[in-house]
Amino acid sequence: MVWSGRKWARRLGVVVGGLAAAACVVVPAAHAAPAASSGQWVVTDYSGNFVRGGGVTGYAKLGTGRYEVTFNRNVAGCSYVATVADPGNGLVYNPGLVFTAGGHNSANGVYVETKNLGAGLADYPFQLQVQCGGLWVATGYSGNFVRGGGVTGMTRLGPGRYEATFGQNVSGCTFAATVADPGNGLVYNPGLVFTAGGHSSPNGVYVETKNLGAGLADYPFQLQVQCGGLTVASDYSGNFVRGSGVTAFARLGVGRYEATFGQNVAGCSYVATVADPGNGLVYYPGLVFTAGGHSSPNGVYVETKNPGGGLADYPFQLQVAC
């Protein structure tokens, strides 16, 4: 399916009350903040159809597990982070993987692939956020710096271990990342990516990439840092650690969580990464999936699973773009 030149209205809603769920923590909001976004994002469904987006002028399903999104500006010098995610407020029953690259058809495009856990191309719903300003980095296959925003240093610490340093303290921010080709190629060998606070300084973000067998291995990745907007960082027990715009957070059960924000986010996009909430390591690789809130339109539902597809508690960091 290909479409272009259409304006898509975002769904409007009203702010409703907080979560009524197990292990709910009410979070006092420091100040109101708009959802962070460069203005370019997209949400798709299980058949690879466009559902909603920001700044989108065209969308094409190129084949099984292969898609291209076209935006209203040149995004070739930007970063692309995506998450397998239900486009409504359902569940992602069959875990999948998502990878990004520059557009195959134009400099305004982002190419996306979704794969099953066996690394075969398969259709999965995904949510993609493009970041051109602010703090971000894109690396190559050898862990080398390719491009970025606000970056003052990039170090490959060893196979699958990296640290990006920015020009400000980011220890109170959130870090989302995706394995991604730095140009407009393909990610032939699927991998996983995890984030944490800097090991060298509070201005840093530590990143690990691993193969599907959980071994450290070099993969290209793209990292987006958000210090405001609508964000959440949780810990290994499913507790709220920090965030922006959050009014409540609940652990609903093993590997099941809901974050509630101070505004309606039902028409937004949600990307997340399994991530240590401090500056440690994620020893046991996991997967994370998102959806609209199960309790209210102000919520985002998150599931974390082990590599076998079973629900399990993992720390994650969530970023919402509207």
PDB file of N, CA and C in Angstrom, residues 16 39 46 60 70 97 99 105 108 113 127 140 142 144 148 165 173 178 188 214 217-218 234 237 278 281 285:
ATOM      1  N   VAL A  16      -7.930  12.355  31.959  1.00  0.00           N
ATOM      2  CA  VAL A  16      -8.729  11.592  32.905  1.00  0.00           C
ATOM      3  C   VAL A  16      -7.881  11.232  34.100  1.00  0.00           C
ATOM      4  N   GLY A  39       8.768  16.121  15.481  1.00  0.00           N
ATOM      5  CA  GLY A  39       7.622  16.272  14.620  1.00  0.00           C
ATOM      6  C   GLY A  39       7.459  15.148  13.628  1.00  0.00           C
ATOM      7  N   TYR A  46      -0.696  -4.448  12.351  1.00  0.00           N
ATOM      8  CA  TYR A  46      -0.160  -5.804  12.189  1.00  0.00           C
ATOM      9  C   TYR A  46      -0.018  -6.235  10.734  1.00  0.00           C
ATOM     10  N   ALA A  60       4.756   3.250   2.556  1.00  0.00           N
ATOM     11  CA  ALA A  60       4.671   2.096   1.662  1.00  0.00           C
ATOM     12  C   ALA A  60       5.090   0.829   2.387  1.00  0.00           C
ATOM     13  N   THR A  70       7.810   8.150   4.448  1.00  0.00           N
ATOM     14  CA  THR A  70       8.320   9.396   3.890  1.00  0.00           C
ATOM     15  C   THR A  70       7.786  10.567   4.702  1.00  0.00           C
ATOM     16  N   LEU A  97      11.219  -8.203  16.361  1.00  0.00           N
ATOM     17  CA  LEU A  97      12.346  -7.280  16.386  1.00  0.00           C
ATOM     18  C   LEU A  97      12.148  -6.240  15.295  1.00  0.00           C
ATOM     19  N   PHE A  99      14.206  -2.935  13.062  1.00  0.00           N
ATOM     20  CA  PHE A  99      15.476  -2.314  12.681  1.00  0.00           C
ATOM     21  C   PHE A  99      15.185  -1.158  11.727  1.00  0.00           C
ATOM     22  N   ASN A 105      14.133   5.177  -0.942  1.00  0.00           N
ATOM     23  CA  ASN A 105      13.530   5.874  -2.078  1.00  0.00           C
ATOM     24  C   ASN A 105      13.862   7.355  -2.141  1.00  0.00           C
ATOM     25  N   ASN A 108      14.042  11.910   2.281  1.00  0.00           N
ATOM     26  CA  ASN A 108      12.972  12.202   3.237  1.00  0.00           C
ATOM     27  C   ASN A 108      12.432  10.940   3.898  1.00  0.00           C
ATOM     28  N   GLU A 113      12.587  -2.500   8.944  1.00  0.00           N
ATOM     29  CA  GLU A 113      12.381  -3.939   8.806  1.00  0.00           C
ATOM     30  C   GLU A 113      11.927  -4.516  10.137  1.00  0.00           C
ATOM     31  N   GLN A 127       6.311   1.310  16.022  1.00  0.00           N
ATOM     32  CA  GLN A 127       6.210   2.750  16.217  1.00  0.00           C
ATOM     33  C   GLN A 127       7.616   3.326  16.096  1.00  0.00           C
ATOM     34  N   GLY A 140      28.415   3.253  13.280  1.00  0.00           N
ATOM     35  CA  GLY A 140      28.611   2.303  12.200  1.00  0.00           C
ATOM     36  C   GLY A 140      28.805   0.892  12.718  1.00  0.00           C
ATOM     37  N   SER A 142      31.392  -0.881  13.044  1.00  0.00           N
ATOM     38  CA  SER A 142      32.586  -1.102  13.864  1.00  0.00           C
ATOM     39  C   SER A 142      32.541  -0.303  15.153  1.00  0.00           C
ATOM     40  N   ASN A 144      32.020   2.882  15.280  1.00  0.00           N
ATOM     41  CA  ASN A 144      32.530   4.218  15.000  1.00  0.00           C
ATOM     42  C   ASN A 144      31.399   5.240  14.947  1.00  0.00           C
ATOM     43  N   GLY A 148      25.627  12.804  14.753  1.00  0.00           N
ATOM     44  CA  GLY A 148      24.952  12.964  16.027  1.00  0.00           C
ATOM     45  C   GLY A 148      24.591  14.400  16.302  1.00  0.00           C
ATOM     46  N   THR A 165      29.375  10.575  24.732  1.00  0.00           N
ATOM     47  CA  THR A 165      29.442  11.685  25.675  1.00  0.00           C
ATOM     48  C   THR A 165      28.823  12.922  25.035  1.00  0.00           C
ATOM     49  N   CYS A 173      18.134  11.772  32.457  1.00  0.00           N
ATOM     50  CA  CYS A 173      17.367  11.676  31.210  1.00  0.00           C
ATOM     51  C   CYS A 173      17.002  10.224  30.913  1.00  0.00           C
ATOM     52  N   THR A 178      17.964   1.751  18.939  1.00  0.00           N
ATOM     53  CA  THR A 178      17.581   0.713  17.990  1.00  0.00           C
ATOM     54  C   THR A 178      18.808   0.291  17.198  1.00  0.00           C
ATOM     55  N   TYR A 188      21.552  -7.022   8.086  1.00  0.00           N
ATOM     56  CA  TYR A 188      21.419  -8.430   7.695  1.00  0.00           C
ATOM     57  C   TYR A 188      21.419  -9.365   8.899  1.00  0.00           C
ATOM     58  N   ALA A 214      22.712 -13.563  23.068  1.00  0.00           N
ATOM     59  CA  ALA A 214      23.056 -12.772  24.253  1.00  0.00           C
ATOM     60  C   ALA A 214      24.542 -12.508  24.397  1.00  0.00           C
ATOM     61  N   ALA A 217      28.484  -8.258  20.841  1.00  0.00           N
ATOM     62  CA  ALA A 217      28.923  -8.224  19.446  1.00  0.00           C
ATOM     63  C   ALA A 217      28.676  -6.823  18.908  1.00  0.00           C
ATOM     64  N   ASP A 218      29.515  -6.390  17.990  1.00  0.00           N
ATOM     65  CA  ASP A 218      29.346  -5.059  17.412  1.00  0.00           C
ATOM     66  C   ASP A 218      28.157  -5.018  16.461  1.00  0.00           C
ATOM     67  N   SER A 234      12.314   2.885  34.540  1.00  0.00           N
ATOM     68  CA  SER A 234      11.930   1.971  35.621  1.00  0.00           C
ATOM     69  C   SER A 234      13.114   1.094  36.003  1.00  0.00           C
ATOM     70  N   SER A 237      12.699  -4.227  39.336  1.00  0.00           N
ATOM     71  CA  SER A 237      11.509  -4.758  40.001  1.00  0.00           C
ATOM     72  C   SER A 237      10.231  -4.110  39.501  1.00  0.00           C
ATOM     73  N   GLY A 278      20.430   3.069  36.248  1.00  0.00           N
ATOM     74  CA  GLY A 278      21.595   3.811  36.702  1.00  0.00           C
ATOM     75  C   GLY A 278      22.679   3.767  35.651  1.00  0.00           C
ATOM     76  N   LEU A 281      24.875  -2.518  34.158  1.00  0.00           N
ATOM     77  CA  LEU A 281      24.812  -3.350  32.959  1.00  0.00           C
ATOM     78  C   LEU A 281      23.491  -4.107  32.945  1.00  0.00           C
ATOM     79  N   PRO A 285      19.622 -10.194  28.720  1.00  0.00           N
ATOM     80  CA  PRO A 285      18.916  -9.485  27.648  1.00  0.00           C
ATOM     81  C   PRO A 285      17.414  -9.735  27.680  1.00  0.00           C
TER      82      PRO A 285
END
